[in-house]
XYZ file of C-alpha atoms in Angstrom:
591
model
C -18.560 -13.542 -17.044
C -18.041 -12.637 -13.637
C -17.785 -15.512 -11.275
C -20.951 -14.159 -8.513
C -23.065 -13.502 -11.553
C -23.237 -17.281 -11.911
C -22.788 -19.348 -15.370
C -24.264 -18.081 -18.624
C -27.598 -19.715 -19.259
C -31.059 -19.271 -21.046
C -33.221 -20.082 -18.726
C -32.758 -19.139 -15.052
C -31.918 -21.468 -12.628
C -33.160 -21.352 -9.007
C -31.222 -23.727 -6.565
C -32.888 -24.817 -3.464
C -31.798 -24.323 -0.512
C -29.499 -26.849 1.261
C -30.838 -28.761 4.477
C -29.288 -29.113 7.702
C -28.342 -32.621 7.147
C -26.735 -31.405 3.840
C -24.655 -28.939 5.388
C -23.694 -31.547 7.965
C -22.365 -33.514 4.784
C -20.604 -30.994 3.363
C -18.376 -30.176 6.645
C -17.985 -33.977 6.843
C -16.773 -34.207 3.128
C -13.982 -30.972 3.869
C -13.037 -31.736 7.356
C -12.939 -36.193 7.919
C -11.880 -36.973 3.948
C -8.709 -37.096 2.535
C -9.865 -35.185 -0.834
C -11.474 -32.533 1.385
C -8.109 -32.139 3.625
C -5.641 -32.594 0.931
C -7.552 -32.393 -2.195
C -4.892 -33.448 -5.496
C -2.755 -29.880 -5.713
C 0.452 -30.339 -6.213
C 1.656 -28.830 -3.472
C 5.647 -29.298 -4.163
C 5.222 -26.822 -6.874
C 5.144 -23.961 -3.639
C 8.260 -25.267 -2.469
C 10.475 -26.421 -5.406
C 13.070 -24.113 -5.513
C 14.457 -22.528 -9.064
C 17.660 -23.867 -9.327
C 19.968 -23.739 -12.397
C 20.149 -27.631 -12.210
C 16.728 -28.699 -11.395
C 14.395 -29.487 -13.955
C 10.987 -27.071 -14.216
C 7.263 -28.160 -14.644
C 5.370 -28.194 -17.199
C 2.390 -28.940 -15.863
C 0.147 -25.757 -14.561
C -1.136 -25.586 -10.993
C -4.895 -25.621 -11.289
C -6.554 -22.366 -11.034
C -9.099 -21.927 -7.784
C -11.749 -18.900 -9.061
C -13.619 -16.777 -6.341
C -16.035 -19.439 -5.061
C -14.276 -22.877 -5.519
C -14.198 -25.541 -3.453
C -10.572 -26.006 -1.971
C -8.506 -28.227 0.229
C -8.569 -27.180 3.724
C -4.716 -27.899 4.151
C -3.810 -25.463 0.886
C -6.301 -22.815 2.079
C -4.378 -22.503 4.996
C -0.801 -22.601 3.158
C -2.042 -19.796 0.945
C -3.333 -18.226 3.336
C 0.020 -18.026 5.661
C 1.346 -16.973 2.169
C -0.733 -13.858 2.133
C -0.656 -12.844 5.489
C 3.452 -13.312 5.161
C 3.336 -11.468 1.928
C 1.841 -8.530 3.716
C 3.067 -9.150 6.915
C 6.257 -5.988 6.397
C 3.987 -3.740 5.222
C 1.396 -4.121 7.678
C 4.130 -3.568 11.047
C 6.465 -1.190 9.238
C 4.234 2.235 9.768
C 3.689 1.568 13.627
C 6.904 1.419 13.804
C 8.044 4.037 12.540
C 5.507 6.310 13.835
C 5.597 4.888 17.075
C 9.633 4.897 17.319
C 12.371 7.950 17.351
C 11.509 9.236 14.224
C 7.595 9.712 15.443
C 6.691 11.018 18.225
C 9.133 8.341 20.813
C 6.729 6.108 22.442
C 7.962 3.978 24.822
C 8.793 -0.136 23.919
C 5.509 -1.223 25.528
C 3.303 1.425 23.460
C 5.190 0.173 20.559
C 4.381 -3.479 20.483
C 0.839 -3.123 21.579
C 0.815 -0.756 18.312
C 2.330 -3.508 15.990
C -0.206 -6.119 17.932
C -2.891 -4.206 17.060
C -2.087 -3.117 12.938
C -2.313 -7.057 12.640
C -5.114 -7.653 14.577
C -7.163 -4.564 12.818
C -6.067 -5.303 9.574
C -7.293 -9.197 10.011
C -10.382 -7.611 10.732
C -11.104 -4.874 8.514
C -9.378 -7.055 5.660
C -12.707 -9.658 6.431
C -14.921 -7.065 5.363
C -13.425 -5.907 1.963
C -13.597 -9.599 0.974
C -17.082 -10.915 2.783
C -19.218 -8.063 0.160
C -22.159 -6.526 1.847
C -25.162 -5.463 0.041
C -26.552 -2.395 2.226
C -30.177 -2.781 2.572
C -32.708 -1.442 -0.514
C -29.457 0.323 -2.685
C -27.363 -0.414 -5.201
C -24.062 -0.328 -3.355
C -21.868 -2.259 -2.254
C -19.582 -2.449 1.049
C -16.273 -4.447 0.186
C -15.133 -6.377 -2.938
C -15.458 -9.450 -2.783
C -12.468 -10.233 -3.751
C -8.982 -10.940 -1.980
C -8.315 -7.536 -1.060
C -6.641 -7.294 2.098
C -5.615 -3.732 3.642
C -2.861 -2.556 5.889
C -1.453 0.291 6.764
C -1.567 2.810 4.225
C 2.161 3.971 3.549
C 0.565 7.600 2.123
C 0.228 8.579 6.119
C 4.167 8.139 7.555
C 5.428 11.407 5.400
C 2.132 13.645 6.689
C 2.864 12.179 10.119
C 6.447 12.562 10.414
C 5.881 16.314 8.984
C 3.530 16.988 11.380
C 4.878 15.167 15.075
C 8.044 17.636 13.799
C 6.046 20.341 13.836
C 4.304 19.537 17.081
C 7.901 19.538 18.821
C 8.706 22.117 17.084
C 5.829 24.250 18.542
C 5.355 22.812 22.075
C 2.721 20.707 21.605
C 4.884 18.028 22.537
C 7.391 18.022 24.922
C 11.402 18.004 24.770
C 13.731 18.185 27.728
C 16.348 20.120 29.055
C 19.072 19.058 25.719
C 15.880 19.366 23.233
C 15.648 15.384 23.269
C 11.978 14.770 22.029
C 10.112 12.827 24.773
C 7.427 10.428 24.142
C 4.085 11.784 22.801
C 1.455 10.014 22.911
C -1.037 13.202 22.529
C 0.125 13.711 19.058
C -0.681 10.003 18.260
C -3.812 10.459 19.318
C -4.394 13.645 17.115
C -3.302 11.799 14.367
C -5.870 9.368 14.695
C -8.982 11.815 15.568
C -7.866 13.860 12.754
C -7.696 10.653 10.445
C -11.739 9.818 11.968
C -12.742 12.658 10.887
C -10.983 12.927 7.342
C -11.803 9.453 6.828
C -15.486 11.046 5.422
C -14.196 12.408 2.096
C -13.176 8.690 0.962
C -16.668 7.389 1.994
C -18.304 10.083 -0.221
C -16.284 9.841 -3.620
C -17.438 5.971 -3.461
C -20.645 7.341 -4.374
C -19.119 9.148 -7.338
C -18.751 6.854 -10.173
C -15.175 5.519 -11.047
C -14.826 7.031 -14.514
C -15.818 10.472 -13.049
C -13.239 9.650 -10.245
C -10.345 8.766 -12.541
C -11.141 11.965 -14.360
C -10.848 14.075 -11.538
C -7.649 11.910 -10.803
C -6.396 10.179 -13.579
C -2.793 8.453 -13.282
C -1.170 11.652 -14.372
C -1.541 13.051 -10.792
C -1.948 9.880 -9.409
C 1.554 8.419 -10.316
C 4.134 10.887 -9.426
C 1.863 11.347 -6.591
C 2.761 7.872 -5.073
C 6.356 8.193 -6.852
C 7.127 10.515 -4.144
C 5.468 9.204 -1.342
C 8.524 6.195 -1.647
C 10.827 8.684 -2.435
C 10.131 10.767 1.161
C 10.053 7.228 2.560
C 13.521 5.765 1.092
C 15.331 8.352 3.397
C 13.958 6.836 6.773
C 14.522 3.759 5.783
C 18.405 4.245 4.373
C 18.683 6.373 7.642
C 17.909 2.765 9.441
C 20.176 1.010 7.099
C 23.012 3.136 8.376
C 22.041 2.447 12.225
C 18.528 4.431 13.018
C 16.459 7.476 12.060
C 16.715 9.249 15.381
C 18.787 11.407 17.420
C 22.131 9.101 16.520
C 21.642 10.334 12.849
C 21.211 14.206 13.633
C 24.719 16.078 13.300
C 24.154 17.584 16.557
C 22.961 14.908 19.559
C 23.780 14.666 23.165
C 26.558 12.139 24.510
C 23.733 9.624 25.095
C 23.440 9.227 21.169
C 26.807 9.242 20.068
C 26.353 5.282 18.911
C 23.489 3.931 17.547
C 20.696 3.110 19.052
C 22.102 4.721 22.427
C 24.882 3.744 24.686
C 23.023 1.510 26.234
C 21.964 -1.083 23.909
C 24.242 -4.092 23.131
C 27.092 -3.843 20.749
C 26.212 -0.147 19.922
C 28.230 1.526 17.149
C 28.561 5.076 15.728
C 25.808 5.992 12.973
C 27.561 4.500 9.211
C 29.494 2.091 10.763
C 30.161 -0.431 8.539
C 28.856 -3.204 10.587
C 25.261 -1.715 10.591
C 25.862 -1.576 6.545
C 26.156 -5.201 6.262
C 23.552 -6.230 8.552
C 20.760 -3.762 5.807
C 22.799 -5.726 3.427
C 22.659 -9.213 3.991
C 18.586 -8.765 4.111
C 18.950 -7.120 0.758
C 21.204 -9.923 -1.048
C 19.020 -12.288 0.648
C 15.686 -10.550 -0.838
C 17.246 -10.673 -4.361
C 18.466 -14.617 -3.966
C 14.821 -15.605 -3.071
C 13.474 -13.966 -5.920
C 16.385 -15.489 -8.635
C 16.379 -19.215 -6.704
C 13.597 -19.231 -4.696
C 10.141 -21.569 -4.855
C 7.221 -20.218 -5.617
C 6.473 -19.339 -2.057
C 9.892 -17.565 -1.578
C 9.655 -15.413 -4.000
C 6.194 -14.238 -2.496
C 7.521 -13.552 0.996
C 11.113 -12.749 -0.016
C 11.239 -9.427 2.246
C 10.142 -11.299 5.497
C 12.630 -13.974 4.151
C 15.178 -11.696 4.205
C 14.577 -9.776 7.444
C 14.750 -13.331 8.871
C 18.194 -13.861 7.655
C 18.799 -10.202 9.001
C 17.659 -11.252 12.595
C 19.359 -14.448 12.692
C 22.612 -12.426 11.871
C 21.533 -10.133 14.026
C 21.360 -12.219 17.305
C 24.039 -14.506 16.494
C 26.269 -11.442 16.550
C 24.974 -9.417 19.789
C 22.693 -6.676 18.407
C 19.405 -8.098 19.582
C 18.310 -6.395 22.952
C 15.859 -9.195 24.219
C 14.491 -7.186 27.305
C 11.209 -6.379 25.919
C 10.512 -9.516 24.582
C 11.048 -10.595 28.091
C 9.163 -7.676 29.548
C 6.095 -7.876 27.141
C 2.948 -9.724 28.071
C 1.980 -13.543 26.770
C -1.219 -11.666 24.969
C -3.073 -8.643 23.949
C -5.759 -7.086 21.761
C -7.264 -4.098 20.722
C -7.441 -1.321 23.179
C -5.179 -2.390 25.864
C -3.433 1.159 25.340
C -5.916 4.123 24.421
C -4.759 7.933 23.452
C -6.616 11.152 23.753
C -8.492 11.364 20.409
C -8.383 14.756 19.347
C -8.242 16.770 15.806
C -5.069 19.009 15.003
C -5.751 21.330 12.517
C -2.542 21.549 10.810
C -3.253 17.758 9.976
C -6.533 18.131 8.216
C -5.506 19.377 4.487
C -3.019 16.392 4.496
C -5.059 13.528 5.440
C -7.676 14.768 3.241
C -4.911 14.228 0.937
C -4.330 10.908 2.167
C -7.626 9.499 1.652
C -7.598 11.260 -1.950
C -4.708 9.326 -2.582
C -6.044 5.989 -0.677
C -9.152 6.296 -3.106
C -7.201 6.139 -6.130
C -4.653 3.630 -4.698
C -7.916 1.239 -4.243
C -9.437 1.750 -7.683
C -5.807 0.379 -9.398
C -5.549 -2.173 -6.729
C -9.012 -3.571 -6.884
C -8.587 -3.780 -11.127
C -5.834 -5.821 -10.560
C -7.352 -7.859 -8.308
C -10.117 -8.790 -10.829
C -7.580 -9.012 -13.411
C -5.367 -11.411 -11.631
C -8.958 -13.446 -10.559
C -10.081 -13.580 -13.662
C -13.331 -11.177 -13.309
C -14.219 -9.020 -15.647
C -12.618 -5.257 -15.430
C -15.650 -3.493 -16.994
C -19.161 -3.476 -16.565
C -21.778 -2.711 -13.914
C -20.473 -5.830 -11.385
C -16.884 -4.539 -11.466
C -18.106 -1.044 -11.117
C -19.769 -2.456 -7.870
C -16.457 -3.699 -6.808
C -15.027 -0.482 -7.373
C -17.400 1.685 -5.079
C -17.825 -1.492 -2.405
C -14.167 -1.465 -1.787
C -13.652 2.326 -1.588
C -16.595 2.761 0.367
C -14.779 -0.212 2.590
C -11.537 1.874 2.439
C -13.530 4.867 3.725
C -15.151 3.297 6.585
C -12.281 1.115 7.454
C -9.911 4.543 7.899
C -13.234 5.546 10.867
C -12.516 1.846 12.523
C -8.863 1.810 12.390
C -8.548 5.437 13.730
C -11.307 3.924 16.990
C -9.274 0.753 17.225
C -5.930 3.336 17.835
C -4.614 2.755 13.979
C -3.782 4.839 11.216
C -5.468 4.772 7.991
C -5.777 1.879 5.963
C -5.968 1.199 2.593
C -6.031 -2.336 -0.219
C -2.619 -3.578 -0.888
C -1.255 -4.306 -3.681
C 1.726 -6.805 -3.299
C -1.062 -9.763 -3.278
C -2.207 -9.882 -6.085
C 1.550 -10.934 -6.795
C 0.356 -14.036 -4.818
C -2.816 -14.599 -5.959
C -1.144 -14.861 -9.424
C 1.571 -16.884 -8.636
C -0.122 -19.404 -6.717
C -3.556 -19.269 -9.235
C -5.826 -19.042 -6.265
C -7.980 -16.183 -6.100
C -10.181 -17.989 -3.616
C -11.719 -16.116 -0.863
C -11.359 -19.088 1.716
C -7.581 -18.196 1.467
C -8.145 -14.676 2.049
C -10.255 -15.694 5.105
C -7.021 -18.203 6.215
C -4.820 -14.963 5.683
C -7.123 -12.710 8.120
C -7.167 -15.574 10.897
C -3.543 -15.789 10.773
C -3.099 -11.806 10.978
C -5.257 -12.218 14.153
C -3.632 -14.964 15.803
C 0.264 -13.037 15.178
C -1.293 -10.371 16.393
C -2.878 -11.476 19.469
C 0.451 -13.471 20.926
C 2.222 -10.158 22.160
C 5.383 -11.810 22.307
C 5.481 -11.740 18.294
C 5.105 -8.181 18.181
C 8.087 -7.601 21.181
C 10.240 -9.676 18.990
C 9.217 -7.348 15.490
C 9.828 -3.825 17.814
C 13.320 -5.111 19.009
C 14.376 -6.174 15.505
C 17.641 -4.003 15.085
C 17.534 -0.753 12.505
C 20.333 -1.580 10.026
C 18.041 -5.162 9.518
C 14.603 -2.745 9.362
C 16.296 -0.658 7.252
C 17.340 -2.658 4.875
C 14.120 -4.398 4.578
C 12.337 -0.860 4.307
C 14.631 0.618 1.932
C 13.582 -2.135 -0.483
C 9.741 -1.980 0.505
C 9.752 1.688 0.402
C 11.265 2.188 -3.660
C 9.068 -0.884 -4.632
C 6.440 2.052 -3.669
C 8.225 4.360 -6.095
C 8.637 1.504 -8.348
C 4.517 1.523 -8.162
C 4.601 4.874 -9.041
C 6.367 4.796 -12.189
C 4.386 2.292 -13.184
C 1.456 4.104 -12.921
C 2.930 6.976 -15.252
C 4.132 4.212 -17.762
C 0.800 2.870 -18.144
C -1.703 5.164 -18.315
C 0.772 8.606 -19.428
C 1.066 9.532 -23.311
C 4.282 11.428 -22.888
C 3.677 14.397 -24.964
C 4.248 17.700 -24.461
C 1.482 18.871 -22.857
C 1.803 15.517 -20.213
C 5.402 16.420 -19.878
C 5.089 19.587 -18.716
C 2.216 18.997 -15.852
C 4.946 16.212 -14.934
C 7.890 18.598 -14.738
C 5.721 21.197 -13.062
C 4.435 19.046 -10.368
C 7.753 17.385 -9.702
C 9.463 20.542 -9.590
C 7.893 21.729 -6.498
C 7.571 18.137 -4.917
C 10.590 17.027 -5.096
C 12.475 20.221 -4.092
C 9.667 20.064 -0.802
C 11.020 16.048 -0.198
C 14.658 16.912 -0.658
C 14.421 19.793 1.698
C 11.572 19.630 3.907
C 12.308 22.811 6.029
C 12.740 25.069 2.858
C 8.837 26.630 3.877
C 9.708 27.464 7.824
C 10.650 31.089 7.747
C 7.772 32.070 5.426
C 5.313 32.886 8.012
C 6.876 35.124 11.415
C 3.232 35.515 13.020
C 4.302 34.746 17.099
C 0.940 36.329 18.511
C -1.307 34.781 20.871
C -4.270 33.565 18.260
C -4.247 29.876 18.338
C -6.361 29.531 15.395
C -4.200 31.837 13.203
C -1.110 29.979 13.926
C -2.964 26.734 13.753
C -3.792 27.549 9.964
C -0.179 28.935 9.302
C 0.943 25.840 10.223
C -1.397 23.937 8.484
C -0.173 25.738 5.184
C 3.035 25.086 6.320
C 2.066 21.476 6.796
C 0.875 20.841 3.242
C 3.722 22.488 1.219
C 6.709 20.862 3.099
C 4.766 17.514 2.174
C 5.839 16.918 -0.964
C 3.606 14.790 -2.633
C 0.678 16.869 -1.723
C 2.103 19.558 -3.661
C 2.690 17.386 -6.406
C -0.990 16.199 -6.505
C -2.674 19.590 -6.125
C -0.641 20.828 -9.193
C -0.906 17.985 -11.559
C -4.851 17.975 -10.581
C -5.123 22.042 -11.210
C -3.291 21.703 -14.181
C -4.463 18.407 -16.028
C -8.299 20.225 -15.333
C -7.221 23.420 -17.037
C -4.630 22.841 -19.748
C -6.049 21.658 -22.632
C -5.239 18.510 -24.593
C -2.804 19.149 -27.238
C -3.779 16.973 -31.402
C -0.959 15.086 -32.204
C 0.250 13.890 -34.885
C -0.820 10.695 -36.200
C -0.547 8.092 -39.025
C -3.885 8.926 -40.251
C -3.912 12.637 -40.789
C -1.829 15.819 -40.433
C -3.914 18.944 -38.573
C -2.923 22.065 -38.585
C -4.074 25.629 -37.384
C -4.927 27.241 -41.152
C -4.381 24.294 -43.402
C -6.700 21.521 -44.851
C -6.528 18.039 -43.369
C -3.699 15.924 -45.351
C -4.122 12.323 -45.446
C -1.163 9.965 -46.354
C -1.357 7.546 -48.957
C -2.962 3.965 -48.138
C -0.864 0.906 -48.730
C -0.637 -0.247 -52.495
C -0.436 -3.814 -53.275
C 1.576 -4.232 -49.586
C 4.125 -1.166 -49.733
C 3.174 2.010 -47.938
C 4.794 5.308 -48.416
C 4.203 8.749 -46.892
C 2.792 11.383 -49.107
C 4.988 13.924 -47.687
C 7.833 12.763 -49.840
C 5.790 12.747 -53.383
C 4.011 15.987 -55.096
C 1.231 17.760 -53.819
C -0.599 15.460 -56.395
C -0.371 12.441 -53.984
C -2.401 14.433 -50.889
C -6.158 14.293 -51.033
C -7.796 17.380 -49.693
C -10.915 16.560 -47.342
């Protein structure tokens, strides 16, 4: 039974409503008594490491459901817990997009970016987990649930793809050597593109899920998301090695011959091995948290071990701590605006994107119920379903007005939630406040923009193939692999990866140079969607799981075939089975 439906009864109950001097009791019983404060959790299970020598509980944490009553002090602690949990995913995108392998904003753009992806997703996570009912229908807006959203990773390949392009073409400028300057027009195309695009995911909440999942079963849906980490692992082993921009490129001016540039501290050509052990020491330090770590560790491992990067980091002379000292004490939401405009290159891929957010949200939210203990069928968890993509939808409109890319549920906490057995939503709440408050003290935000690249990178490189890691799980589980499956898989993937291991092989197609804007815009827009690999990937798996049709197997029951009767084996006798193909025609009933 699912937990807002209430307990199973016979006869309905109607509970009055509380009076003023009850609620007054109630805050005085959470906030001014011990059991309210503290409650009895035991709260060194969070923080007892896993040590070879140290002996384990037995005893199991209790489990807080949707609507519990919980301590105020482990409310907060699980909520820090979330919001580190999600805390790399939700800064990595701006980031990149905002840094030399986007479109080259300068530092102060940059941190007012990563500022605002926390403060945005505090906000727009509060929705997906408050529930509205919209007025005299039966939907839903959110899920009720603990489903936080971020930055959706399915945007940094389209957006890379297309501020390339936009060099490429003029629409953003270079100088003199062809160094790409800062662009802040093309950021703001992204996001009025994104507004606009953001409409397709609000209208397939109103389709129902199993006619969804049809249209986009996990078939298209895994090696869809498969790739997306794949395109993603090079930026982020590209940081490993010292940075994704000009210092990488085989041909750069004088000015990049060291990573970042010549003038940051303790610069060093691009593969040094220096920068190699700084990526590393984040990623042994990821793995020890999750073989030795408590509970907690293991649950905010990555921001664990971009902590030990940093500390490395400094204590050596690679932090440049000028724009920490340059950035402001505050800021918020709209203290940098950009030109909102729509690119029309952009539009096939970010309808894409929200395809692909959609179907992200429907596995994340299932999991979420799973992990809460809700039930994972049925008309309430159907609600859930089109609340929180219909949240998705309209959250990708917000973000794009509060200067953010898309957003979309993540998945890495309901990791937490199971770990820690608290699917409560006063933690969730806990986890937006603290999103808000990191996000609002600018000098956070200066410090995650002037983190080195070998320590981003080696944090990304892990968070990016736990994304292809997501993706094969998606194949595993819901992917028969017979023939017919295995050859939408090896036709998709064929095409997808060859466009993600060389993303230029599509430029010489078209050699239209005329003067007609809107020709060249929808060359390039073509262009646009079959460099991206994944895209390519999804439109083929979709065309051809809809038209190739589904293949009888073979099965333990019966034998079909074209011309012949149906041939059942032999039932067990007294225990012992045998197969009637290896005894006389005698032993095979006809039916």
């Amino acid at each position: 039974m699912d937990e807002d439906q209430g307990p199973s009864q016979i006869v309905p109950q109607h509970e009055s409503k509380k009076s003023i001097s009850g609620r007054l009791n109630d805050l005085k019983m959470t906030f001014f008594t011990r059991r309210g404060i503290l409650g009895d959790y035991d709260y060194a299970f969070l923080l007892r490491p896993n040590l070879p020598f140290m002996k384990k509980s037995q005893q199991a944490s209790p489990f807080f459901g949707l609507n519990d009553k919980m301590p105020v002090v482990l409310a907060l602690l699980l909520g820090l817990q979330h919001a580190l949990a999600m805390l790399a995913g939700v800064i990595t995108p701006p980031i990149l997009m905002s840094g030399t392998s986007g479109v080259n904003l300068p530092a102060d753009m940059q941190q007012y970016l990563v500022s605002t992806a926390l403060i945005v997703s505090g906000i727009l996570s509060m929705i997906q987990i408050t529930r509205f009912h919209i007025y005299k229908t039966p939907y839903y807006l959110g899920t009720g649930l603990i489903s936080v959203v971020g930055i959706s990773f399915s945007i940094i390949p389209v957006a890379q793809g297309a501020f390339a392009q936009m060099y490429s073409n003029g629409f953003c400028p270079t100088d003199a050597a062809g160094t790409k300057l800062p662009c802040p027009d093309a950021y703001g195309a992204l996001l009025g593109t994104a507004a606009v695009c953001a409409l397709i995911e609000i209208l397939i909440a109103f389709i129902p899920p199993r006619i969804m999942l049809k249209i986009f079963p996990p078939i298209v849906t895994g090696p869809t998301v498969m790739l997306i980490g794949i395109h993603l692992i090079e930026t982020g082993f590209e940081n490993w090695a010292g940075g994704s921009g000009p210092c990488a490129d085989a041909t750069h001016t004088a000015y990049f011959d060291v990573c970042p540039n010549v003038g940051a501290p303790h610069a060093l050509p691009w593969g040094s091995p220096e920068y190699l052990g700084l990526g590393f020491s984040v990623f042994l330090t990821i793995i020890l948290c999750e073989r030795f770590g408590a509970p907690i560790m293991k649950s905010t491992s990555v921001i664990i071990g971009l902590l030990v990067g940093c500390i490395i980091a400094a204590a050596t002379g690679y932090f440049d701590r000028s724009g920490i000292d340059a950035a402001p004490v505050a800021s918020f939401i709209w203290v940098h605006t950009f030109k909102l405009t729509v690119y029309g290159p952009l539009v096939l891929p970010v309808l894409a994107v929200f395809i692909i957010c959609a179907c992200e949200a429907i596995g994340d939210i299932t999991a979420t119920c799973d992990v809460s203990r809700l039930e994972v069928e049925g008309r309430t968890y159907e609600s859930r379903i089109q609340g929180g993509v219909l949240a998705d939808g309209l959250n990708g409109i917000l973000a794009a007005l509060m200067t953010m890319t898309p957003m979309s549920t993540f998945a890495q906490n309901n990791g937490v939630i199971a770990l820690t057995r608290c699917a409560n939503r006063t933690a969730g709440y806990c986890c937006c406040l603290f999103l808000i408050i990191m996000g609002i003290f600018a000098k956070f935000a200066a410090a995650l923009v002037a983190i080195p690249a070998p320590v981003l990178g080696g944090m990304t490189t892990f968070l990016f193939c736990s994304v292809a890691v997501s993706g094969v799980a998606i194949i595993t589980k819901g992917v028969p692999f017979n023939r017919r499956n295995r050859f939408i898989l090896t036709a998709g993937l064929s095409i997808g990866y060859g466009a993600t291991l060389v993303p230029t092989y599509f430029d010489h197609v078209f050699s239209y140079s005329g003067d007609n804007k809107s020709l060249q815009g929808f060359l390039d827009a073509i262009v646009l969607v079959m460099e991206t690999g994944f895209t390519v990937t999804a439109f083929i798996c979709m065309i051809l799981n809809l038209t190739l049709e589904e293949e009888v197997e073979e099965t333990d029951e019966k034998l079909v075939a074209t011309d012949e009767p149906v041939v059942i084996k032999n039932m067990p006798v007294n225990g012992q089975s045998f197969d009637s193909n290896r005894v006389g025609s005698g032993h095979e009933k006809q039916v």
